[in-house]
Structures are given as structure tokens and as C-alpha cells.
PDB file of C-alpha atoms in Angstrom:
ATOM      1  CA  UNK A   1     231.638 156.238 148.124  1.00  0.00           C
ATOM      2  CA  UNK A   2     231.324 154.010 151.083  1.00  0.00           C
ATOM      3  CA  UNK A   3     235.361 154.691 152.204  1.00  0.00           C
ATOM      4  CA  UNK A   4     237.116 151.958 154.489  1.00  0.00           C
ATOM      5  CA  UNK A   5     235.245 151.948 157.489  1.00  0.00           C
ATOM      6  CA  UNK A   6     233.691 148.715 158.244  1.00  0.00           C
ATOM      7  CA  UNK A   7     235.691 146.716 155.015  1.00  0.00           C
ATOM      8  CA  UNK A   8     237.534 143.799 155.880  1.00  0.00           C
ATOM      9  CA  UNK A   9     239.854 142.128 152.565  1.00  0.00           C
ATOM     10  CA  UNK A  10     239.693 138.341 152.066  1.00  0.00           C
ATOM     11  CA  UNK A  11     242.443 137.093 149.953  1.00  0.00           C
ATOM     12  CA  UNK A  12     242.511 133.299 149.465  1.00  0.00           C
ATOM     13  CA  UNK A  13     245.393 131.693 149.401  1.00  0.00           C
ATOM     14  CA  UNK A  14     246.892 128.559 148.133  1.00  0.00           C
ATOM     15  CA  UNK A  15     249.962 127.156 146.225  1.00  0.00           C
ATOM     16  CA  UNK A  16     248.229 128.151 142.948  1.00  0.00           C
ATOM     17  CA  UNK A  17     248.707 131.609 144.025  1.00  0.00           C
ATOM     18  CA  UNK A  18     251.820 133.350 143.734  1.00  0.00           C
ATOM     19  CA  UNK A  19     253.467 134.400 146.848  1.00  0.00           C
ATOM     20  CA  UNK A  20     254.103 137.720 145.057  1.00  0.00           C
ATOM     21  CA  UNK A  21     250.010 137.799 144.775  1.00  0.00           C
ATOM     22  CA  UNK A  22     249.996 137.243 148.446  1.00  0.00           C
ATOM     23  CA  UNK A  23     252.327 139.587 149.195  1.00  0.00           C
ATOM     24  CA  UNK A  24     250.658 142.644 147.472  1.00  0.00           C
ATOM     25  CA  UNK A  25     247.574 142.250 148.981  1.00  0.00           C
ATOM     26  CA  UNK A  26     249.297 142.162 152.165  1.00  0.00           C
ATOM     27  CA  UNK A  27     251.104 145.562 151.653  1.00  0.00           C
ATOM     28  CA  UNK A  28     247.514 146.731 150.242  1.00  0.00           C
ATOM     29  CA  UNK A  29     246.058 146.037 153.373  1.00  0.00           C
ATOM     30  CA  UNK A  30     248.280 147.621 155.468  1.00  0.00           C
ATOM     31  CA  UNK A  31     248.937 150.750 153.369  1.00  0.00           C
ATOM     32  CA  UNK A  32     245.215 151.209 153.646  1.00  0.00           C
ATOM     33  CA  UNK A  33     245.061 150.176 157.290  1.00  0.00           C
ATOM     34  CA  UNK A  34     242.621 147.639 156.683  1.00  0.00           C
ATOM     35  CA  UNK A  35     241.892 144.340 157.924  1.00  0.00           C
ATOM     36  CA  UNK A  36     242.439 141.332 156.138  1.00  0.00           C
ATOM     37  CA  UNK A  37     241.821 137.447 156.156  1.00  0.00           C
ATOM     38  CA  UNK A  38     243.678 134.663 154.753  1.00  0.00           C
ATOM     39  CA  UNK A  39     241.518 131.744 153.988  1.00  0.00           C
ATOM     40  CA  UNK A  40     242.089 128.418 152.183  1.00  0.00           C
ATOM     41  CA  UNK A  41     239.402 127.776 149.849  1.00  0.00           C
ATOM     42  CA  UNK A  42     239.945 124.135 149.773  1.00  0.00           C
ATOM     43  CA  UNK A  43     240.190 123.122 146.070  1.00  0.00           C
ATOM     44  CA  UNK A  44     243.044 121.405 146.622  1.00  0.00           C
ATOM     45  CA  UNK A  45     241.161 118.925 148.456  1.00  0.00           C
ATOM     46  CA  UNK A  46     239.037 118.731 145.684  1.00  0.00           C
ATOM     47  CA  UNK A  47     240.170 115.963 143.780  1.00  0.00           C
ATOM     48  CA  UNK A  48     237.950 116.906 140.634  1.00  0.00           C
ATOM     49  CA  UNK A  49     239.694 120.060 140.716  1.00  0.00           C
ATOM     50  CA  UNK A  50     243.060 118.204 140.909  1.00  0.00           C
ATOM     51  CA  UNK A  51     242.221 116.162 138.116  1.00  0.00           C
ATOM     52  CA  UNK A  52     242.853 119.286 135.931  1.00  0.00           C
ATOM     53  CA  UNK A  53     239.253 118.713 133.440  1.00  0.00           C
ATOM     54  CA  UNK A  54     238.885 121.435 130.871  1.00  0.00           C
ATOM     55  CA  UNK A  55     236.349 123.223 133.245  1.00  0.00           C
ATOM     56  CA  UNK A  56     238.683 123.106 135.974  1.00  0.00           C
ATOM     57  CA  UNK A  57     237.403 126.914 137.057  1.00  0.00           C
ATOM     58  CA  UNK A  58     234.390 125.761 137.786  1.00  0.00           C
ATOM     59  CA  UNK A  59     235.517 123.738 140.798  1.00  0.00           C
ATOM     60  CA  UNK A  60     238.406 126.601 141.675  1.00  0.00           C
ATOM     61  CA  UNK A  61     235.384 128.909 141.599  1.00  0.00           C
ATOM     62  CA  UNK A  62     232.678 126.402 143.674  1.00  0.00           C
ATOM     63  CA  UNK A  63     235.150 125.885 146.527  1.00  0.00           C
ATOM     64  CA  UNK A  64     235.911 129.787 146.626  1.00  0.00           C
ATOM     65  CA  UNK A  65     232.241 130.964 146.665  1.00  0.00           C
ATOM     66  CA  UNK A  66     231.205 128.752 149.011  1.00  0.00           C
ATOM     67  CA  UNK A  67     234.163 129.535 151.527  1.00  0.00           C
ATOM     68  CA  UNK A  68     233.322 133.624 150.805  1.00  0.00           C
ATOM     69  CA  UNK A  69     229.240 132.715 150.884  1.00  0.00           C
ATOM     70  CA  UNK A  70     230.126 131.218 154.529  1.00  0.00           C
ATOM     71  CA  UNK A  71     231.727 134.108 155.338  1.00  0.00           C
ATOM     72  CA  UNK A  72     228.990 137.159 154.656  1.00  0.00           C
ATOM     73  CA  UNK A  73     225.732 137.456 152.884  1.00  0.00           C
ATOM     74  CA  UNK A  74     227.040 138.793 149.894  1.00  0.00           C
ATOM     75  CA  UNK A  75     229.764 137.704 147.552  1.00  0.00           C
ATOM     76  CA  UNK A  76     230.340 139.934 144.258  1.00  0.00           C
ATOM     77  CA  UNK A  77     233.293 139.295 141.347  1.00  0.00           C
ATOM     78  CA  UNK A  78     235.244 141.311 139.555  1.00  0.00           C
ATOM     79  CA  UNK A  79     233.664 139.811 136.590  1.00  0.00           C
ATOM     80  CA  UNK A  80     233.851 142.546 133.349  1.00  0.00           C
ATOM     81  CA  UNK A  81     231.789 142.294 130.076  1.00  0.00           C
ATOM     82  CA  UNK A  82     235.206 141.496 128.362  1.00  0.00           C
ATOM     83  CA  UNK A  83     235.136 138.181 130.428  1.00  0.00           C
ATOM     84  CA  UNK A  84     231.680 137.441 128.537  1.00  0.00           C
ATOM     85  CA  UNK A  85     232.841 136.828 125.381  1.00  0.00           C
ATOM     86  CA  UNK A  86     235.192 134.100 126.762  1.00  0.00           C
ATOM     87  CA  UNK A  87     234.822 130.205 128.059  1.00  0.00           C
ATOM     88  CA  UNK A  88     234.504 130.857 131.590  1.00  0.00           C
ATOM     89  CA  UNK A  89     233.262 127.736 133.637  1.00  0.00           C
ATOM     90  CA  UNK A  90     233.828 129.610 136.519  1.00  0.00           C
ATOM     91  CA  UNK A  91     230.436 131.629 135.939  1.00  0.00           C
ATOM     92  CA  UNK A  92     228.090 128.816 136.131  1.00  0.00           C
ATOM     93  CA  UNK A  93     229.767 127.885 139.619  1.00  0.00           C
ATOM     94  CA  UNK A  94     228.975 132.150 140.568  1.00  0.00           C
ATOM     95  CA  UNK A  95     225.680 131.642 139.164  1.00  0.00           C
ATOM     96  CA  UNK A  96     225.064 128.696 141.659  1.00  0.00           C
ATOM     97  CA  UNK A  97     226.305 130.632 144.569  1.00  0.00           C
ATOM     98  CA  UNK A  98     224.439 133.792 143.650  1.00  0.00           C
ATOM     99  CA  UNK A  99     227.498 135.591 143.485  1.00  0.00           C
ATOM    100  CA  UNK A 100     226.935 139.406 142.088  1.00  0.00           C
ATOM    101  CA  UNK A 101     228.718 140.543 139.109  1.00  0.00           C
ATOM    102  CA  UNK A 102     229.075 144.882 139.658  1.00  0.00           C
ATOM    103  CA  UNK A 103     230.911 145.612 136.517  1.00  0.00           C
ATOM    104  CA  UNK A 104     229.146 143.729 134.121  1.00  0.00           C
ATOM    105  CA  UNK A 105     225.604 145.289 135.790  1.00  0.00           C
ATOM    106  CA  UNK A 106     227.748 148.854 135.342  1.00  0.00           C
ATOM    107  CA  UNK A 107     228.376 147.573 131.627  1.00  0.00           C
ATOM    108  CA  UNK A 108     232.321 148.027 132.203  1.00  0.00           C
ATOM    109  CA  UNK A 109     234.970 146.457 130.347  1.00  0.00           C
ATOM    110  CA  UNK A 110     238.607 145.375 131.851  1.00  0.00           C
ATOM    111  CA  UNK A 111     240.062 148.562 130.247  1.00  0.00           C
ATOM    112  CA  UNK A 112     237.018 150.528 132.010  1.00  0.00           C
ATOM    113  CA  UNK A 113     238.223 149.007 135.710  1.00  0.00           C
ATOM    114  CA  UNK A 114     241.484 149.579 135.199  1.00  0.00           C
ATOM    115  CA  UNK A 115     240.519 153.512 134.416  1.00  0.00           C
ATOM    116  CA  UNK A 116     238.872 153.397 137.733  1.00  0.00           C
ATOM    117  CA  UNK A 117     241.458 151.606 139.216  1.00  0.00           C
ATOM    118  CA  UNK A 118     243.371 154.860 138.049  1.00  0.00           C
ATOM    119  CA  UNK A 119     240.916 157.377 139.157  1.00  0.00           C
ATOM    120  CA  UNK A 120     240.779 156.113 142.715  1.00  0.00           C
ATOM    121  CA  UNK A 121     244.836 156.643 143.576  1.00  0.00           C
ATOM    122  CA  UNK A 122     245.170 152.749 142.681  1.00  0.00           C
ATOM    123  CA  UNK A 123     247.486 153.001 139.434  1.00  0.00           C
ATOM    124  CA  UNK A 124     250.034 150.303 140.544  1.00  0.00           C
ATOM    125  CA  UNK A 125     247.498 147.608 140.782  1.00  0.00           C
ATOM    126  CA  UNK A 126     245.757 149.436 137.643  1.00  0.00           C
ATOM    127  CA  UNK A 127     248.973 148.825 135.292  1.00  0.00           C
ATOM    128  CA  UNK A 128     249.240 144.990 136.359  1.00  0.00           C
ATOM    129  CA  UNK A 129     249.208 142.438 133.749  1.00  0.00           C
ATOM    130  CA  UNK A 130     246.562 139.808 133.343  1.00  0.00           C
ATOM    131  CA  UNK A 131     247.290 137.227 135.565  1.00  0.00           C
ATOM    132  CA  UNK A 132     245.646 133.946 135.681  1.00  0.00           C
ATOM    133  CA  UNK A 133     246.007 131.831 138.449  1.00  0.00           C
ATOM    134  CA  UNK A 134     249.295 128.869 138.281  1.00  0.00           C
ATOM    135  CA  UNK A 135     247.206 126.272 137.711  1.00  0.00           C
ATOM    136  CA  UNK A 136     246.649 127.920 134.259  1.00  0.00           C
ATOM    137  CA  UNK A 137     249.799 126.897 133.498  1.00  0.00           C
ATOM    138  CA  UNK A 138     248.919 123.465 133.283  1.00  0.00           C
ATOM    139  CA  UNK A 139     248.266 121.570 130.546  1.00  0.00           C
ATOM    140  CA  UNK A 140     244.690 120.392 130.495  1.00  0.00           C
ATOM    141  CA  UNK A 141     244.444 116.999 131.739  1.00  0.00           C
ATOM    142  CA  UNK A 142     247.616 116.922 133.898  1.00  0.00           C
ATOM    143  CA  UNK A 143     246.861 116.929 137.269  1.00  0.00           C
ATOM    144  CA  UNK A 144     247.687 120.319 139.668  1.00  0.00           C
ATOM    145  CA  UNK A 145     250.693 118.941 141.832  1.00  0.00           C
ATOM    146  CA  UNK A 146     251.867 121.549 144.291  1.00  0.00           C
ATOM    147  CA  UNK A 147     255.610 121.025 143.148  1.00  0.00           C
ATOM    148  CA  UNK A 148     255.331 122.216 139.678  1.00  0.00           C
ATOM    149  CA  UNK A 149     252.903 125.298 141.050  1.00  0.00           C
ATOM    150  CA  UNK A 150     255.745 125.901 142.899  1.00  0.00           C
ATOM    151  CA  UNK A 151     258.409 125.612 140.052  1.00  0.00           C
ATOM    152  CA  UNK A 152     255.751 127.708 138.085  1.00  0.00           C
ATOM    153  CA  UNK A 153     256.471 130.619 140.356  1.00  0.00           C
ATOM    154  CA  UNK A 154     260.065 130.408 141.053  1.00  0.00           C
ATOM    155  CA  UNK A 155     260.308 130.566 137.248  1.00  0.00           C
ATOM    156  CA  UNK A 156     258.433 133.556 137.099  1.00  0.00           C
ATOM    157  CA  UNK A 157     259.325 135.386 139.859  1.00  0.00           C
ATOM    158  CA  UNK A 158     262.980 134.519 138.754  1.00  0.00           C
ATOM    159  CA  UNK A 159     262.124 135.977 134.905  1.00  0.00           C
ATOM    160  CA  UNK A 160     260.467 138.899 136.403  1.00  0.00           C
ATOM    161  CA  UNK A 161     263.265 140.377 138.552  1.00  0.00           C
ATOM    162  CA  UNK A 162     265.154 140.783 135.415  1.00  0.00           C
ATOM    163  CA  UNK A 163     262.766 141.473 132.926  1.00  0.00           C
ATOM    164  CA  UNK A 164     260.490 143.043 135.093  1.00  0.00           C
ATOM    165  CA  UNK A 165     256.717 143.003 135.152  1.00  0.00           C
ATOM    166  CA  UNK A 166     256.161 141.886 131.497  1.00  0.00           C
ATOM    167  CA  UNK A 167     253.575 138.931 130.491  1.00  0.00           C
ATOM    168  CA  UNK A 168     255.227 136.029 131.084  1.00  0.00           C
ATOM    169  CA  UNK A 169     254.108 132.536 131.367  1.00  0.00           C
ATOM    170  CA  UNK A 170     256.129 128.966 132.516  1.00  0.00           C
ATOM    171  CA  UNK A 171     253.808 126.377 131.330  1.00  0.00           C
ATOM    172  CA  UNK A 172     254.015 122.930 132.350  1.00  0.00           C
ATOM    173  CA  UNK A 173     252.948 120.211 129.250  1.00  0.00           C
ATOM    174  CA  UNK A 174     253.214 117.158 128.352  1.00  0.00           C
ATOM    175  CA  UNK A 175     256.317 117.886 126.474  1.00  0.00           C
ATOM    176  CA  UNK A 176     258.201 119.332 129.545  1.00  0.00           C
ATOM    177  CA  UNK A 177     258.817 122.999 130.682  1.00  0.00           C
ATOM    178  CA  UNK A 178     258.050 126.012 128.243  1.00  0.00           C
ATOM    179  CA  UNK A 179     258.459 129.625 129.069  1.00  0.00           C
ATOM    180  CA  UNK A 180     256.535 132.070 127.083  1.00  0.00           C
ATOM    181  CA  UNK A 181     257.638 135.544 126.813  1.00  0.00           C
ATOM    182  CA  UNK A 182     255.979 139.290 125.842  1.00  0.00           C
ATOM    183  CA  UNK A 183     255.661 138.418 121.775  1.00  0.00           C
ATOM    184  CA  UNK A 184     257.657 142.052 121.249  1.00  0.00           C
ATOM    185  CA  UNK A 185     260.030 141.054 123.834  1.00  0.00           C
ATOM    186  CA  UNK A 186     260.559 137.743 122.786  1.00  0.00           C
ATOM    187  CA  UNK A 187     261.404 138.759 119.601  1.00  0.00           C
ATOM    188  CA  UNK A 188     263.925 141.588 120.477  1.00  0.00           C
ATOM    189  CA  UNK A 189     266.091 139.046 122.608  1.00  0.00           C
ATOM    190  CA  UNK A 190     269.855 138.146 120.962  1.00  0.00           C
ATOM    191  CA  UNK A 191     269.949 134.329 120.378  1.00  0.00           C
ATOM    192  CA  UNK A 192     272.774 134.726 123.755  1.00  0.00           C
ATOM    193  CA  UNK A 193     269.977 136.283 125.798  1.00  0.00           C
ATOM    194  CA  UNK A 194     267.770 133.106 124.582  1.00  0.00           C
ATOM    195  CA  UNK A 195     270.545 130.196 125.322  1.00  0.00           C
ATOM    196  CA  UNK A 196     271.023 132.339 129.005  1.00  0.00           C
ATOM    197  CA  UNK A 197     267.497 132.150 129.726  1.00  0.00           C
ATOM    198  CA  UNK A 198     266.742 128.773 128.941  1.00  0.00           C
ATOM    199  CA  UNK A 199     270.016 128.184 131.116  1.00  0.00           C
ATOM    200  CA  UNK A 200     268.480 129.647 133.846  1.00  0.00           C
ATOM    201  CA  UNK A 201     264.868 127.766 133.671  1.00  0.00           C
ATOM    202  CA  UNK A 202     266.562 124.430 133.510  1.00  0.00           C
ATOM    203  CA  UNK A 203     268.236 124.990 137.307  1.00  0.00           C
ATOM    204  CA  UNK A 204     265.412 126.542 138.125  1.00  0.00           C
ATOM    205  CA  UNK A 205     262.858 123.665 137.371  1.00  0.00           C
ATOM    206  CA  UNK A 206     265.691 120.873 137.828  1.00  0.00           C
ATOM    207  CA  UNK A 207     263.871 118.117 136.962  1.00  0.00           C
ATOM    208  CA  UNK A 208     265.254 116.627 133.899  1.00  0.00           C
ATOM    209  CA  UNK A 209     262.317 117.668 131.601  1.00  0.00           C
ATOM    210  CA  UNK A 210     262.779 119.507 128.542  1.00  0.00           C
ATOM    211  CA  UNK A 211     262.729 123.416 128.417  1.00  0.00           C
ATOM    212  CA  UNK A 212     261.834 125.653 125.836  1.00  0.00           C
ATOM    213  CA  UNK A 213     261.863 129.533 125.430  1.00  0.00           C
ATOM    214  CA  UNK A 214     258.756 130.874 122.637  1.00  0.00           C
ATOM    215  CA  UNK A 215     256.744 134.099 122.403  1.00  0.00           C
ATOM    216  CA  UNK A 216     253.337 134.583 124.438  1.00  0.00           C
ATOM    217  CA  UNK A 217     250.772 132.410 123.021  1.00  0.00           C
ATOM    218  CA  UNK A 218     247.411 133.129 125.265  1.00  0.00           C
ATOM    219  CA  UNK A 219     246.002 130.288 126.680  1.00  0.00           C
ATOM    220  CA  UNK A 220     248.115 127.641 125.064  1.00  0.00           C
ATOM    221  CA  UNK A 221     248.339 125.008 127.852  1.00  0.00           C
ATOM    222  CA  UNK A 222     244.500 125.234 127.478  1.00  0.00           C
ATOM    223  CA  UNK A 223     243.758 122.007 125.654  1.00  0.00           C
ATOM    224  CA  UNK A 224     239.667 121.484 124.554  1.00  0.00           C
ATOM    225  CA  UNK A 225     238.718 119.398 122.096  1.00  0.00           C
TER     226      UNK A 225
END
């Protein structure tokens, strides 16, 4: 194992990340005593990014690789075989940049990573839930805005300090706001807990749009015809 001597962490950052994101890497980094870089990737100057297409990835990942290519000769992903079997744009932009691909070469699947995530003293970050970047959250064709990223995370953040680290998702469409809770969760909550939760979306998004409460539907603001 090559250790921590001579590894410097690059976290990207940008108001489709959440600050709690941000945040862990940070306390990562200095748990570990290691260096780390902040950089802006620049999608959001991208306007073809902005515009929200269905292979929106692809220019979240082209903007990325080419900031990390500029940075060192070698860029690698923490692509797994599980992300294979799935529409990923953002693997033609890694196959432009010649970005590496270590678990997929070791055959490993997420479940795989996570076990070595485990084996390797990192079980906090091994028991996280999937988490997609905010833009995610928006419904295909609406364009990323900064202000409903950042609605998207109060939301969450909000949800998550009192239901804790569950999958959760506040998706912005074309209808308005909808939160989307843990299906088993969803389903244990008392028609009270419901009304209070939706009560507490609506001041935090504020906006006047409609706000509904359903169970986790993956990948449902994903809209491709």
C-alpha cells in the first residue's frame, strides 16, 4: 500500500455540491493530516451544462477532467462495474480525457468498494448513501440555477438532521418542489408526520411552488425520451 506520504486530496467544489460534501472531505483531510485542494471545475460557466440536456454528466464530467488532467498526469475514477450497466454520459467525457477506471480494471462492484472502504478503517464513509450530485435533482431540461441547488440542500440537510442519514431526495420539476423519502420510511410515517414535513419544506423552499412528500423513486427527475 502506498500510505499518505506524497498524496494530496482534490475535492471540487461548487453549488451543486453539498456543503455537508465539502465539509467531510475537509474533516477527512485533516483527520488524516493530509493536504487538500479546493478547485472550481468550471461547469457552471458552461452554459451547455446549464442548459440541463439529458447528458448533462458529460459536460459536469469534461470540465472536471480537464481541471484534474491540468493538475497531474494521471486522473483515475471511482468508476465500479455496477456503474456499467447504467446511462452514464459521463464515461465518454473520461474516455476523452484518458481518465483510468481502477475498480472496474479490479472487476469490483459498489458493494465490493464499500467492503474495502471497510477493511481500510474507513466505515463511516463506507456506510454513506448513494449520493448524486444536486443538479440530479433537476428535472431534465430545466436549467441548473444556483438558488434552487441551494434550496435543494437546505431541504436536505434540514430532513436529515431529523431523520438522519436516510436516502432522501428534494427534486425540483416542472410541477414545483417534491421530496422523496426512504420507500420503508416513507411508508411508516403517520399522515401528522407527513402534513409536518411538507410544513417544513414549504418555509424552507419559500417560493410559492407546490410541494409534495412521496416515497424514493430513483432517478425520477431524470426525464429521456
Amino acid at each position: 500500500m502506498r500510505g499518505a506520504a506524497g498524496v494530496t486530496l482534490c475535492h471540487a467544489v461548487s453549488p451543486a455540491v453539498p456543503a455537508a460534501a465539502t465539509a467531510r472531505v475537509k474533516d477527512f483531510a485533516a483527520t488524516w493530516d493530509l493536504p487538500l485542494k479546493l478547485v472550481d471545475a468550471g461547469e457552471f460557466a458552461d452554459p451547455a451544462y446549464r442548459a440541463n440536456p439529458v447528458n448533462r454528466c458529460y459536460f459536469c464530467k469534461s470540465n472536471l477532467y480537464g481541471t484534474l488532467a491540468r493538475m497531474g498526469p494521471l486522473v483515475a475514477a471511482g468508476t465500479n462495474i455496477d456503474d456499467l450497466s447504467d446511462y452514464r454520459p459521463g464515461l465518454q467525457a473520461a474516455a476523452e480525457h484518458g481518465v483510468l477506471h481502477p475498480f472496474v480494471e479490479a472487476q469490483m462492484s459498489k458493494s465490493d468498494v464499500r467492503a474495502l472502504a471497510r477493511a481500510l478503517g474507513l466505515g463511516d464513509l463506507a456506510e454513506l448513501p448513494a449520493a448524486p450530485c444536486l443538479a440530479s435533482r433537476i428535472e431534465t431540461g430545466l436549467r441548473v440555477e444556483p438558488a434552487d441547488l441551494a434550496v435543494i440542500d437546505r431541504v436536505e440537510t434540514l430532513l436529515r438532521e431529523v431523520m438522519g442519514n436516510i436516502t432522501l431526495r428534494c427534486r425540483r420539476l416542472r410541477g414545483g418542489w417534491v421530496v422523496e423519502l426512504d420507500p420503508l420510511v416513507y411508508e411508516g410515517l403517520s399522515a401528522q408526520k407527513r402534513a409536518a414535513i411538507l410544513t417544513q419544506v414549504r418555509q424552507a423552499t419559500d417560493d410559492g411552488r407546490a410541494v409534495d412528500l412521496r416515497a424514493y423513486l430513483r432517478g425520477s427527475a431524470f426525464v429521456h425520451h
